Backbone as a ProteinNet text record, in pm:
[ID]
protein_1_A
[PRIMARY]
MTVKQISIFLENRPESLMELTDILAKRNINMRALCLADTNDFGIARIIVDDPENVANILKEEEYIVKASNVIALEIPDETGSLNKILKILGENGRNVEYMYGFTGRKTNCAFMVLRCTDIPKTEQVLDSNGIRMLNQEELKNI
[TERTIARY]
-497.4	-373.3	-336	-264	-243.6	-89.1	-67.7	63	89.5	223	249.2	260.6	207.4	215.3	295.9	392.7	454	391.3	343.3	299.3	401.1	435.3	541.3	487.4	504.7	459.9	574.1	532.3	624.2	576.9	666.3	647.7	588.8	495.3	445.5	507.7	634	730.2	782.2	856.6	934	1048.9	1065.3	1169.9	1139.3	1047.4	1028.7	1008.1	926	904.3	1048.9	1111.1	1235.2	1348.3	1331.8	1441.6	1403.5	1274.7	1230.4	1288.3	1261.4	1281.7	1441	1507.5	1653.8	1720.5	1658.4	1702.6	1669.7	1556.4	1517	1621.3	1635.7	1732.6	1871.2	1925.5	2058.9	2066.2	1964	1954.9	1909.2	1899.4	1863.3	1721.4	1633.8	1499.2	1408.3	1327	1243	1102.1	1034.3	887.8	806.1	712.2	622.3	499.5	469.1	342.7	381.5	303.5	323	192.4	144.9	27.6	65.3	28.2	71.9	-72	-93.7	-203.4	-147.7	-217.2	-164.1	-273.9	-225.4	-309.4	-222.6	-275.5	-195.9	-61.4	-55.6	66.7	168.1	106.2	184.4	134	211.7	169.2	187.2	119.9	131.5	176.4	289.1	332	315.2	221.4	199.8	283.7	368.8	444.3	439.2	436.9	456.3	592.6	658.4	802	818.1	931.5	958.5	979.8	1052.6	1080.5	1046.6	921.6	863.3	923.2	958	1017.9	1146	1229.6	1355.5	1337.2	1261.1	1238.6	1185	1097.3	1050.7	1167.6	1245	1357.9	1460	1479.7	1574.5	1509.1	1394.5	1314.6	1317.3	1299.1	1292	1454.3	1543.4	1682.4	1699.6	1629.9	1649.2	1552.7	1495.2	1415	1269.2	1214.3	1083.6	986.2	876.7	763.8	688.5	695.9	636	547.5	449	349.2	334.1	351.1	321.9	189.7	106	-26.5	-60.9	-154.4	-189.2	-289.2	-278.1	-364.6	-374.3	-470.8	-497	-457	-381.8	-319.6	-388.2	-456.5	-545.5	-479.1	-498.1	-466.2	-603.1	-618.9	-755.5	-728.6	-812.8	-803.3	-796.8	-711.3	-697.1	-798.2	-922.6	-1035.8	-1136.6	-1222.9	-1335.6	-1416.1	-1442.2	-1544.1	-1489.3	-1354.1	-1308.3	-1318.8	-1261.7	-1268.5	-1404	-1485.8	-1644.3	-1707.2	-1666.5	-1725.7	-1675.5	-1559.4	-1507.2	-1555.7	-1574.5	-1632.1	-1789.9	-1854.1	-1988.8	-2008.1	-1902.4	-1907.3	-1883.7	-1775.5	-1749.3	-1863.1	-1927.7	-2048.1	-2164.6	-2200.3	-2305.7	-2274	-2154.9	-2123.7	-2093.8	-2118.5	-2095.9	-1961.3	-1872.6	-1727.5	-1712.9	-1648.6	-1616.5	-1454.9	-1438.8	-1311.6	-1268.4	-1177.7	-1128.2	-1032.8	-944.7	-870.3	-822.8	-770.7	-728.4	-638	-549.2	-459.1	-402.4	-370.5	-311.1	-184.5	-124	16.5	22.9	138.5	163.2	266.4	285.4	376.3	434.1	511.9	560.9	471.8	362.1	278.7	170.3	160	57.6	-85.7	-171.9	-333.4	-385.4	-311.2	-347.8	-318.1	-405.2	-394.3	-384.1	-331.4	-302.4	-351.7	-429.3	-488.3	-444.2	-424	-406.5	-510	-588.3	-705.2	-703.7	-754.3	-754.1	-902.8	-950.6	-1102.3	-1121.8	-1236.9	-1253.6	-1266.7	-1227.2	-1226.3	-1156.9	-1021.8	-953.8	-983.8	-987.8	-1015.3	-1154.5	-1242	-1389.2	-1378.5	-1309.5	-1296	-1213.8	-1113.5	-1043.1	-1126.8	-1217	-1318.8	-1394.2	-1453.7	-1558.1	-1479.2	-1357.5	-1289.2	-1260.9	-1205.9	-1167.6	-1294	-1401.1	-1534.1	-1572.9	-1540.6	-1575.4	-1463	-1363.6	-1272.9	-1173.1	-1170.9	-1070	-944.1	-840.1	-702.9	-639.2	-589.5	-500.4	-360.8	-279.5	-126	-85.4	28	98.4	217.4	293.7	401.4	522	535.8	641.9	602.3	495.3	453.6	482.2	497.7	521.9	644	746	886.1	883.8	792.2	800.8	699.9	624.1	531.4	584.6
-1159.8	-1154	-1024.3	-935.9	-796.4	-783.4	-670	-618.1	-489	-458.8	-326.1	-210.6	-122.7	15.7	110.3	184.8	287.9	420.4	511.4	626.3	730.5	829.8	926.3	1069.3	1141.8	1282.1	1381.7	1441.7	1515.8	1669.8	1762.6	1889.3	1916.8	1997	2017.4	2127.9	2085.9	2181.4	2101	2166.2	2100	2014.3	1905.4	1815.4	1730	1752.5	1676.1	1528.4	1494.7	1355.3	1296	1374.5	1330.7	1300.9	1371.3	1351	1224.1	1196.3	1061.3	936	962.2	852	836.9	943.2	942	861.1	885.1	801.1	657.9	608.5	476.3	417.7	492.8	450.3	417.8	518.6	495.5	383	344.6	221.6	93.9	114.4	-7.2	-59.9	35.8	-15.8	2.4	-111	-101.2	-82.5	14.5	42.8	-61.9	-122	-206.3	-125.5	-15.5	59.9	191.2	294.8	443.4	518	575.6	663.6	798.4	898.1	1038.6	1111.3	1172.5	1267.1	1397.5	1492.6	1623.8	1714.2	1805.1	1922.1	2048	2167.3	2283.5	2273.2	2224.1	2207.1	2096.9	1984.2	1869.7	1760.2	1659.7	1559.7	1425.4	1318.6	1187.3	1089.8	1038.8	918.1	793.1	714.6	582.2	487.6	392.5	311.8	172.3	79.5	-73.1	-116.4	-173.7	-228.2	-365.3	-429.9	-566.5	-586.6	-490.6	-491.5	-375.3	-351.9	-220.1	-192.2	-281.8	-241.7	-180.2	-242.5	-181.1	-35.4	-24.9	112.1	204.7	176.3	265.3	316.2	222.3	272	362.4	319.2	418.3	542.8	560	698.3	779.6	702.1	766.7	820.3	745.1	794.4	917.6	928	1046.1	1160	1142	1237.7	1271.6	1155.3	1156.3	1122.2	1170.2	1128.2	1007.7	882.8	757.7	701.3	629.3	539.9	424.8	299.9	173.7	122.2	83.2	31.9	-83.2	-156.3	-281.4	-247.5	-296.7	-275.5	-403.9	-423.4	-536.7	-509.4	-620.7	-612	-738.5	-706.4	-804.8	-813.3	-939.3	-982.3	-1000.8	-923.3	-942	-963.1	-1025.1	-1039.5	-901.7	-890.1	-777.3	-776.7	-745.2	-743.6	-661.4	-621.3	-526.7	-571	-482.7	-513.6	-591	-634.3	-706.8	-614.5	-493.4	-404.2	-378.5	-353	-334.5	-439.2	-578.7	-696.4	-702.1	-675.5	-676.8	-553.9	-438.8	-315.9	-351.7	-421.1	-461.4	-557	-648.2	-746	-674.5	-594.2	-518	-428.8	-366.2	-277	-352	-476	-552.5	-612.1	-627.1	-670.7	-559.8	-425.7	-321.2	-275.7	-313.8	-258.3	-136.1	-49.7	82.8	104.6	133	152.9	295.9	322.1	442.9	502.2	426	459.6	338.8	361.8	259.9	304	214.8	247.2	133.1	133.7	9.3	16	-105	-118.3	-220.9	-237.3	-351.1	-441.1	-548.3	-655.5	-710	-810.6	-880.6	-978.6	-1035.4	-1127.8	-1056.6	-1142.5	-1073.4	-1125.3	-1047.2	-1081.4	-1062.5	-992.2	-966	-811.4	-759.5	-616.3	-640.5	-537.4	-539.2	-420.9	-434.9	-305.8	-319.1	-207.4	-191.4	-117.9	-172.1	-95.2	-103.5	8.8	29.8	53.5	-57.2	-64.8	-54.9	-14.4	-36.2	-170.1	-188.6	-347.7	-446.8	-446.7	-515.8	-672.2	-725.5	-872.8	-906.2	-821.6	-851.8	-849.8	-755.1	-733	-845.9	-887.5	-1005.4	-1136.1	-1150	-1261.6	-1257.7	-1128.6	-1116.2	-1153.2	-1094.2	-1129.7	-1272.7	-1340.2	-1475.6	-1565	-1533.8	-1610.8	-1591.2	-1491.2	-1480.5	-1513.6	-1586.3	-1615.9	-1526.1	-1400.6	-1300.3	-1316.5	-1323.6	-1352.5	-1228.6	-1251.2	-1150.9	-1194.6	-1095	-1117.2	-1088	-1175.7	-1151.8	-1075	-1034.2	-960.1	-1038.2	-1155.4	-1236.1	-1249.2	-1263.5	-1272.9	-1134.9	-1026	-892.7	-899.7	-974.5	-980.3	-1042.4	-1125.5	-1211.4	-1161.5	-1050.5	-1020.5	-909.5
619.9	546.2	516.2	586.6	554.8	530.7	460.8	429.2	505.8	538.8	596.4	498.2	517.9	437.4	533.4	465.9	533.7	491.5	580.8	554	591.6	511.4	528	510.9	608.3	594.4	533.7	421.4	356.5	350.1	347.8	323.5	177	147.9	32.8	-35	-109.8	-172.7	-282.2	-374.6	-482	-418.3	-481.1	-462.5	-330.5	-254	-132	-151	-258.7	-295.7	-345.6	-431.7	-480.5	-384.7	-262.4	-167.3	-94.9	-77.6	-27.6	-107.6	-242.9	-334.3	-353.2	-326.6	-339.9	-206.2	-86.7	15.2	-16.1	-55.5	-81.6	-197.9	-315.7	-405.5	-366.3	-284	-227.8	-141	-79.9	19.2	-56.9	-184.3	-274.3	-226.3	-197.6	-152.9	-273.2	-321.3	-430.2	-390.4	-426.3	-381.5	-484.4	-423.2	-483.2	-528.5	-432.5	-466.6	-407.6	-470.2	-408	-430.6	-343.3	-339.4	-281.5	-343.3	-284.7	-276.7	-149.1	-140	-65.5	-89.5	-45.7	14.5	95.9	147.7	109.7	151.1	137.7	205.9	312.6	386	397.3	367.6	369.4	269.1	246.8	171.6	255.2	201	269.6	153.6	157.2	52.6	141.5	74	126.9	38.2	84.3	7.4	63.6	-31.4	-12.6	-45.1	46	16.7	71.5	33.3	72.1	226.8	282.5	419.9	494.6	520.6	577.5	709.5	799.1	928.8	914.4	829.1	797.9	734	646.3	579.6	675.1	755.8	861.7	938.9	989.9	1068.9	1000.4	869.1	793.9	792.4	744.2	738.7	870	975.9	1097.4	1133.5	1089.8	1116.7	1024.4	915.2	833.1	864.7	976.5	1049.3	976.6	916.8	863.1	969.7	953.7	1039.7	973	1027.9	952.4	1041.3	977.9	1038.9	965.2	1037.3	963.1	1006.4	901.9	928.4	838.1	881.6	789.2	679.4	576.1	465.1	395.8	307.6	242.6	90.3	43.8	-112.1	-175.5	-283	-362.7	-496.3	-532.9	-673.1	-740.4	-857.9	-930.9	-1074.9	-1140.4	-1285.9	-1362.5	-1446.5	-1523.7	-1641.6	-1592.3	-1698.6	-1655.7	-1739.3	-1717.1	-1620	-1514	-1396.9	-1278.4	-1283.7	-1170.3	-1036.3	-1042.8	-936.7	-877	-987.8	-938.2	-867.4	-914.8	-842.2	-692.2	-667	-532	-455.9	-518.4	-434.7	-409.4	-495.1	-476.5	-355.1	-348.5	-234.8	-120	-113	23.2	59	-29.5	10.9	50.1	-8	31.5	161.2	216.1	358.2	457.6	409.8	512.4	532.2	429.1	442.8	377.2	435.5	374.1	350.7	212.4	169	205.9	286.7	320.5	215.2	146.4	36.9	-34.9	-156.3	-251.1	-354	-382.6	-503.2	-552	-686.9	-761.1	-786	-826.6	-861.8	-963.1	-1018.5	-1115	-1067.9	-1128.9	-1098.6	-1220.4	-1202	-1316.3	-1378.1	-1296.5	-1344.7	-1432.3	-1549.2	-1642.6	-1615.9	-1675.7	-1652.5	-1529.6	-1434.1	-1297.3	-1275.5	-1201	-1144	-990.1	-926.9	-779	-724	-614	-536.7	-398.7	-345.1	-193.4	-141.3	-45.2	8.3	156.2	215.1	358.6	391.1	466.9	522.2	669.8	705.8	839.3	874.8	1001.2	1051.2	946.5	942.1	852.2	867	996.3	1005.6	933.5	970	891.2	753.1	699.5	547.2	494.2	561.7	512.3	521.8	610.4	619.7	497.4	469.3	356.3	216.9	211.9	80	60.3	181.1	170.2	136.1	199.5	178.5	30.2	-25.7	-163.7	-269.7	-231.6	-319.9	-373.4	-304.6	-357.2	-293.2	-381.3	-335.4	-278	-155.5	-84.6	-79.3	-91.6	-83.9	63.8	92.4	206.1	198.2	300.6	284.8	208	228.3	152.7	-5.3	-24.8	-166.7	-246.6	-179.1	-245.7	-303.1	-259.8	-311.6	-441.3	-484.2	-597.9	-713.8	-689.9	-789.6	-879.8
[MASK]
+++++++++++++++++++++++++++++++++++++++++++++++++++++++++++++++++++++++++++++++++++++++++++++++++++++++++++++++++++++++++++++++++++++++++++++++

């Protein structure tokens, strides 16, 4: 059960991120999650949105370089050690987390994490067999 993440390549300069969010705001696109990474020359904004295919097309029309990829979105208890338990399960099963970022929703007592792992189907299987709740694309609209 994966969700689509949109990765957008940005120039590493003032207002670059604001220009991206301005396009999203003008199109009434609500980001569920955002992660920003940078190098000296460029940045990568990774976003989770309700309608990733539409957003990818809009951004391509605006001449952004975008890539859609599958990631796993997890709902975890908002309590000490919850993330550690999941990371321990993944590690014990040979799953490597390439990157991860969190986001919030309207639901209380829960935290949400997005993670990208090697071999997503195997990672989903490990998570599912350990009772860890994954979100699907449709559920993102309601959190």
